[in-house]
Amino acid sequence: MKLAAYLLALCLLTAPGLAQGTDRLDRILSAGVLRVGTTMDTPVFSMRNPTTGKLEGFDMDALDTLAPALGVKVEYVKMTFGTMLADLAADKFDMAMSGMGRTLERARVATFSKPYHRYGKLLMIRSADKERYQTLADLDKPGTKIAYNKGGLNDRFANTMFKQATPAGFESNELATADLIAGKVDAQVSDSTAALYMARQDPRLAAMSPENLFNPVYVAILLRRDDHSLLNYLNIWIDQIELDGRLPKIRAKWLGESK
């Protein structure tokens, strides 16, 4: 099934032109709407505020600077990493932005903007287990359960890095974290940004050995291959908000980083 979905995305994403026969950036400007695919459950980058229900995060703050620059409003479309490429190919949104790791595999069927951040992988554990779990070897034992959200880089990490522990897939990061807190799993594969953020927010959670980052990648925006003018605009926008200081301020707000 995964192969079939990948081949479908490859065919659709490499097909010439838009169904409407117009440039995507022109279509966005004409409609006054930019449709952004996002998970809505990726800590730091795309999250629901538990009190207000409002969508917030690093990406939302960044997009708040893009919308007025384009003169459009942003419409958020719920997506998952497992169906992201197929949904992009099916024109369910114009671009995907959800703390997206830039990978060679994804770049075979789609394309990426220039990076606007970078992160790696960490294991999120319960604070009570900080002394017990300090390395992958400590976790990679029969009977240990490793949670991950299906379809993305966390999925790949969990299913390739562990040989004896049992990977446990979840439909969302939120569900995986809930089972971690409840003691139903022993650790959760997480983006380093998310693990550190969640550990600051919830004293029950901790990032395992945060100084030991696994599989670093750049974070970028995912687009269709043929959306050249939109890609060019996004690259110029990223450069501009980096230069004028808005992007560093967003990093500092969500990650405590100045650069």
Short mmCIF file of C-alpha atoms in Angstrom, two decimals:
data_model
loop_
_atom_site.label_atom_id
_atom_site.label_comp_id
_atom_site.label_asym_id
_atom_site.label_seq_id
_atom_site.Cartn_x
_atom_site.Cartn_y
_atom_site.Cartn_z
CA MET A 1 0.00 0.00 0.00
CA LYS A 2 2.82 2.41 0.83
CA LEU A 3 4.49 1.68 -2.54
CA ALA A 4 1.23 2.26 -4.40
CA ALA A 5 0.65 5.58 -2.63
CA TYR A 6 4.23 6.64 -3.35
CA LEU A 7 3.90 5.82 -7.07
CA LEU A 8 0.59 7.68 -7.27
CA ALA A 9 2.15 10.74 -5.67
CA LEU A 10 5.11 10.51 -8.05
CA CYS A 11 2.85 10.45 -11.10
CA LEU A 12 0.63 13.30 -9.92
CA LEU A 13 3.33 15.55 -8.53
CA THR A 14 5.41 15.31 -11.70
CA ALA A 15 2.48 15.85 -14.07
CA PRO A 16 2.93 19.10 -16.04
CA GLY A 17 0.94 22.17 -15.04
CA LEU A 18 -2.12 22.75 -12.89
CA ALA A 19 -5.49 21.33 -13.73
CA GLN A 20 -6.70 24.90 -14.04
CA GLY A 21 -3.90 25.71 -16.49
CA THR A 22 -2.68 28.65 -14.40
CA ASP A 23 0.38 29.34 -12.34
CA ARG A 24 -0.22 28.40 -8.69
CA LEU A 25 1.05 31.69 -7.28
CA ASP A 26 -1.26 33.60 -9.64
CA ARG A 27 -4.14 31.37 -8.58
CA ILE A 28 -3.43 32.02 -4.89
CA LEU A 29 -3.27 35.77 -5.46
CA SER A 30 -6.47 35.73 -7.50
CA ALA A 31 -8.37 33.67 -4.91
CA GLY A 32 -6.93 35.60 -1.99
CA VAL A 33 -6.32 32.34 -0.13
CA LEU A 34 -3.19 30.27 0.55
CA ARG A 35 -4.08 26.69 1.55
CA VAL A 36 -1.49 25.23 3.93
CA GLY A 37 -1.40 21.56 4.88
CA THR A 38 -0.38 21.10 8.51
CA THR A 39 -0.70 18.35 11.10
CA MET A 40 -2.07 20.53 13.91
CA ASP A 41 -0.40 18.19 16.42
CA THR A 42 3.34 18.75 15.91
CA PRO A 43 4.66 20.36 19.10
CA VAL A 44 6.39 23.72 18.63
CA PHE A 45 5.52 24.00 14.93
CA SER A 46 1.76 23.33 14.63
CA MET A 47 -0.44 22.79 17.70
CA ARG A 48 -3.93 23.34 19.07
CA ASN A 49 -4.01 25.50 22.17
CA PRO A 50 -5.67 23.23 24.78
CA THR A 51 -7.57 26.15 26.31
CA THR A 52 -8.71 28.15 23.31
CA GLY A 53 -8.56 25.49 20.60
CA LYS A 54 -6.75 28.00 18.40
CA LEU A 55 -4.01 26.79 16.07
CA GLU A 56 -0.62 28.12 17.14
CA GLY A 57 3.10 27.48 16.84
CA PHE A 58 6.33 28.41 15.11
CA ASP A 59 4.83 27.87 11.65
CA MET A 60 1.67 29.83 12.44
CA ASP A 61 3.74 32.82 13.59
CA ALA A 62 5.88 32.62 10.47
CA LEU A 63 2.84 32.39 8.21
CA ASP A 64 1.38 35.43 9.94
CA THR A 65 4.17 37.36 8.21
CA LEU A 66 3.61 35.67 4.83
CA ALA A 67 -0.13 36.33 4.54
CA PRO A 68 0.11 40.16 4.55
CA ALA A 69 3.12 40.05 2.25
CA LEU A 70 1.05 38.13 -0.31
CA GLY A 71 -2.14 40.03 0.50
CA VAL A 72 -4.05 36.79 1.14
CA LYS A 73 -5.48 34.87 4.08
CA VAL A 74 -4.14 31.49 5.19
CA GLU A 75 -6.51 28.54 5.21
CA TYR A 76 -5.20 25.59 7.25
CA VAL A 77 -5.93 22.07 6.02
CA LYS A 78 -5.54 19.12 8.38
CA MET A 79 -3.02 16.57 7.09
CA THR A 80 -0.93 13.63 8.28
CA PHE A 81 2.63 12.81 7.28
CA GLY A 82 1.46 9.43 6.01
CA THR A 83 -0.89 10.95 3.40
CA MET A 84 0.92 14.25 2.86
CA LEU A 85 2.45 13.55 -0.56
CA ALA A 86 -0.74 12.05 -1.97
CA ASP A 87 -2.80 14.95 -0.61
CA LEU A 88 -0.40 17.49 -2.09
CA ALA A 89 -0.64 15.69 -5.42
CA ALA A 90 -4.44 15.70 -5.17
CA ASP A 91 -4.38 19.50 -4.75
CA LYS A 92 -5.89 19.45 -1.26
CA PHE A 93 -3.52 22.29 -0.33
CA ASP A 94 -0.98 24.54 -2.01
CA MET A 95 1.95 23.67 0.24
CA ALA A 96 2.71 21.70 3.39
CA MET A 97 4.34 23.34 6.41
CA SER A 98 4.46 21.47 9.70
CA GLY A 99 8.03 21.36 10.95
CA MET A 100 8.75 19.43 7.76
CA GLY A 101 12.04 17.51 7.62
CA ARG A 102 13.71 17.98 4.22
CA THR A 103 14.64 14.50 2.94
CA LEU A 104 15.99 13.04 -0.28
CA GLU A 105 13.11 10.58 -0.48
CA ARG A 106 10.48 13.33 -0.36
CA ALA A 107 12.49 15.40 -2.83
CA ARG A 108 12.15 12.60 -5.40
CA VAL A 109 8.46 13.37 -5.86
CA ALA A 110 8.08 16.93 -4.60
CA THR A 111 10.33 19.89 -3.89
CA PHE A 112 11.32 22.02 -0.90
CA SER A 113 11.87 25.65 -0.10
CA LYS A 114 15.16 26.72 1.42
CA PRO A 115 15.44 25.74 5.10
CA TYR A 116 14.10 27.96 7.86
CA HIS A 117 15.24 25.79 10.80
CA ARG A 118 16.92 22.47 11.60
CA TYR A 119 16.42 19.73 14.16
CA GLY A 120 17.09 16.05 14.81
CA LYS A 121 15.51 13.16 16.63
CA LEU A 122 15.33 12.56 20.38
CA LEU A 123 13.53 10.01 22.52
CA MET A 124 10.94 11.44 24.87
CA ILE A 125 10.57 9.48 28.10
CA ARG A 126 8.90 9.88 31.48
CA SER A 127 10.87 12.00 33.92
CA ALA A 128 10.79 9.13 36.40
CA ASP A 129 12.80 7.03 33.92
CA LYS A 130 15.67 9.48 33.30
CA GLU A 131 18.19 7.32 35.16
CA ARG A 132 16.86 4.11 33.64
CA TYR A 133 16.93 5.22 30.00
CA GLN A 134 19.96 7.19 28.82
CA THR A 135 20.90 5.52 25.52
CA LEU A 136 19.18 3.70 22.66
CA ALA A 137 20.69 0.48 23.98
CA ASP A 138 18.88 1.01 27.28
CA LEU A 139 15.58 1.12 25.39
CA ASP A 140 16.29 -1.51 22.74
CA LYS A 141 15.31 -4.54 24.79
CA PRO A 142 12.54 -7.14 24.50
CA GLY A 143 9.33 -5.94 26.09
CA THR A 144 10.09 -2.24 25.68
CA LYS A 145 7.56 -0.30 23.56
CA ILE A 146 8.61 2.68 21.43
CA ALA A 147 5.81 5.01 20.30
CA TYR A 148 5.88 6.99 17.06
CA ASN A 149 3.46 8.89 14.83
CA LYS A 150 2.85 7.02 11.60
CA GLY A 151 4.04 8.03 8.17
CA GLY A 152 6.92 10.43 8.80
CA LEU A 153 10.55 10.44 9.85
CA ASN A 154 9.63 9.30 13.36
CA ASP A 155 8.08 6.19 11.80
CA ARG A 156 11.27 5.43 9.91
CA PHE A 157 13.46 6.03 12.96
CA ALA A 158 11.41 3.73 15.21
CA ASN A 159 11.32 0.92 12.68
CA THR A 160 15.01 1.02 11.72
CA MET A 161 16.88 1.97 14.89
CA PHE A 162 15.33 -0.59 17.22
CA LYS A 163 15.96 -4.30 16.76
CA GLN A 164 14.55 -5.81 19.97
CA ALA A 165 12.12 -3.21 21.31
CA THR A 166 8.61 -3.14 19.85
CA PRO A 167 7.67 -0.07 17.76
CA ALA A 168 4.10 1.10 18.37
CA GLY A 169 2.51 3.31 15.71
CA PHE A 170 -0.05 6.02 16.47
CA GLU A 171 -2.19 8.21 14.23
CA SER A 172 -0.91 11.37 15.93
CA ASN A 173 1.81 12.70 18.21
CA GLU A 174 -0.85 13.58 20.78
CA LEU A 175 -2.06 9.99 21.09
CA ALA A 176 1.50 8.69 21.37
CA THR A 177 2.34 11.17 24.13
CA ALA A 178 -0.85 10.33 26.02
CA ASP A 179 0.14 6.65 26.11
CA LEU A 180 3.67 7.58 27.17
CA ILE A 181 2.37 9.58 30.13
CA ALA A 182 -0.06 6.76 30.97
CA GLY A 183 2.78 4.22 31.06
CA LYS A 184 1.46 2.19 28.13
CA VAL A 185 4.68 2.75 26.16
CA ASP A 186 8.21 3.37 27.42
CA ALA A 187 9.46 6.08 25.06
CA GLN A 188 8.33 8.17 22.10
CA VAL A 189 10.36 9.06 19.02
CA SER A 190 10.16 12.84 18.69
CA ASP A 191 11.63 15.79 16.88
CA SER A 192 14.24 17.37 19.13
CA THR A 193 12.33 20.65 19.12
CA ALA A 194 9.15 18.89 20.23
CA ALA A 195 10.85 16.79 22.90
CA LEU A 196 12.52 19.79 24.51
CA TYR A 197 9.36 21.88 24.29
CA MET A 198 7.15 19.17 25.80
CA ALA A 199 9.65 18.56 28.60
CA ARG A 200 9.48 22.28 29.48
CA GLN A 201 5.68 22.23 29.40
CA ASP A 202 5.05 19.02 31.31
CA PRO A 203 7.20 17.94 34.29
CA ARG A 204 6.12 14.34 33.74
CA LEU A 205 8.13 14.25 30.50
CA ALA A 206 11.84 14.45 29.70
CA ALA A 207 14.05 14.37 26.61
CA MET A 208 16.47 11.47 26.84
CA SER A 209 20.10 12.67 26.65
CA PRO A 210 19.26 15.87 24.73
CA GLU A 211 22.92 16.47 23.95
CA ASN A 212 22.92 13.35 21.74
CA LEU A 213 20.93 14.38 18.67
CA PHE A 214 20.07 11.74 16.06
CA ASN A 215 19.59 12.20 12.31
CA PRO A 216 19.73 16.01 11.96
CA VAL A 217 17.70 17.46 9.06
CA TYR A 218 16.70 20.88 7.80
CA VAL A 219 13.11 22.10 8.14
CA ALA A 220 11.48 23.49 4.99
CA ILE A 221 8.19 23.91 3.12
CA LEU A 222 6.99 21.15 0.79
CA LEU A 223 5.58 22.05 -2.64
CA ARG A 224 4.77 20.49 -5.99
CA ARG A 225 7.72 20.28 -8.37
CA ASP A 226 6.21 22.54 -10.99
CA ASP A 227 5.26 25.43 -8.68
CA HIS A 228 8.36 27.43 -9.54
CA SER A 229 7.04 30.95 -8.99
CA LEU A 230 5.58 30.04 -5.58
CA LEU A 231 8.85 28.38 -4.61
CA ASN A 232 10.81 31.47 -5.64
CA TYR A 233 8.50 33.75 -3.65
CA LEU A 234 8.78 31.58 -0.53
CA ASN A 235 12.57 31.52 -0.74
CA ILE A 236 12.71 35.32 -0.97
CA TRP A 237 10.24 35.59 1.95
CA ILE A 238 12.34 33.28 4.13
CA ASP A 239 15.47 35.32 3.37
CA GLN A 240 13.65 38.56 4.14
CA ILE A 241 12.23 37.57 7.54
CA GLU A 242 15.62 36.14 8.48
CA LEU A 243 17.37 39.40 7.57
CA ASP A 244 14.87 41.75 9.20
CA GLY A 245 14.88 39.79 12.45
CA ARG A 246 11.33 38.45 12.49
CA LEU A 247 12.36 34.81 12.02
CA PRO A 248 15.00 34.94 14.80
CA LYS A 249 12.34 36.41 17.12
CA ILE A 250 9.98 33.53 16.31
CA ARG A 251 12.75 31.02 17.05
CA ALA A 252 13.46 32.73 20.36
CA LYS A 253 9.77 32.68 21.31
CA TRP A 254 9.23 28.98 20.69
CA LEU A 255 12.68 27.46 21.06
CA GLY A 256 14.64 29.90 23.19
CA GLU A 257 17.14 30.30 20.34
CA SER A 258 18.49 33.52 18.93
CA LYS A 259 19.58 32.03 15.64
#
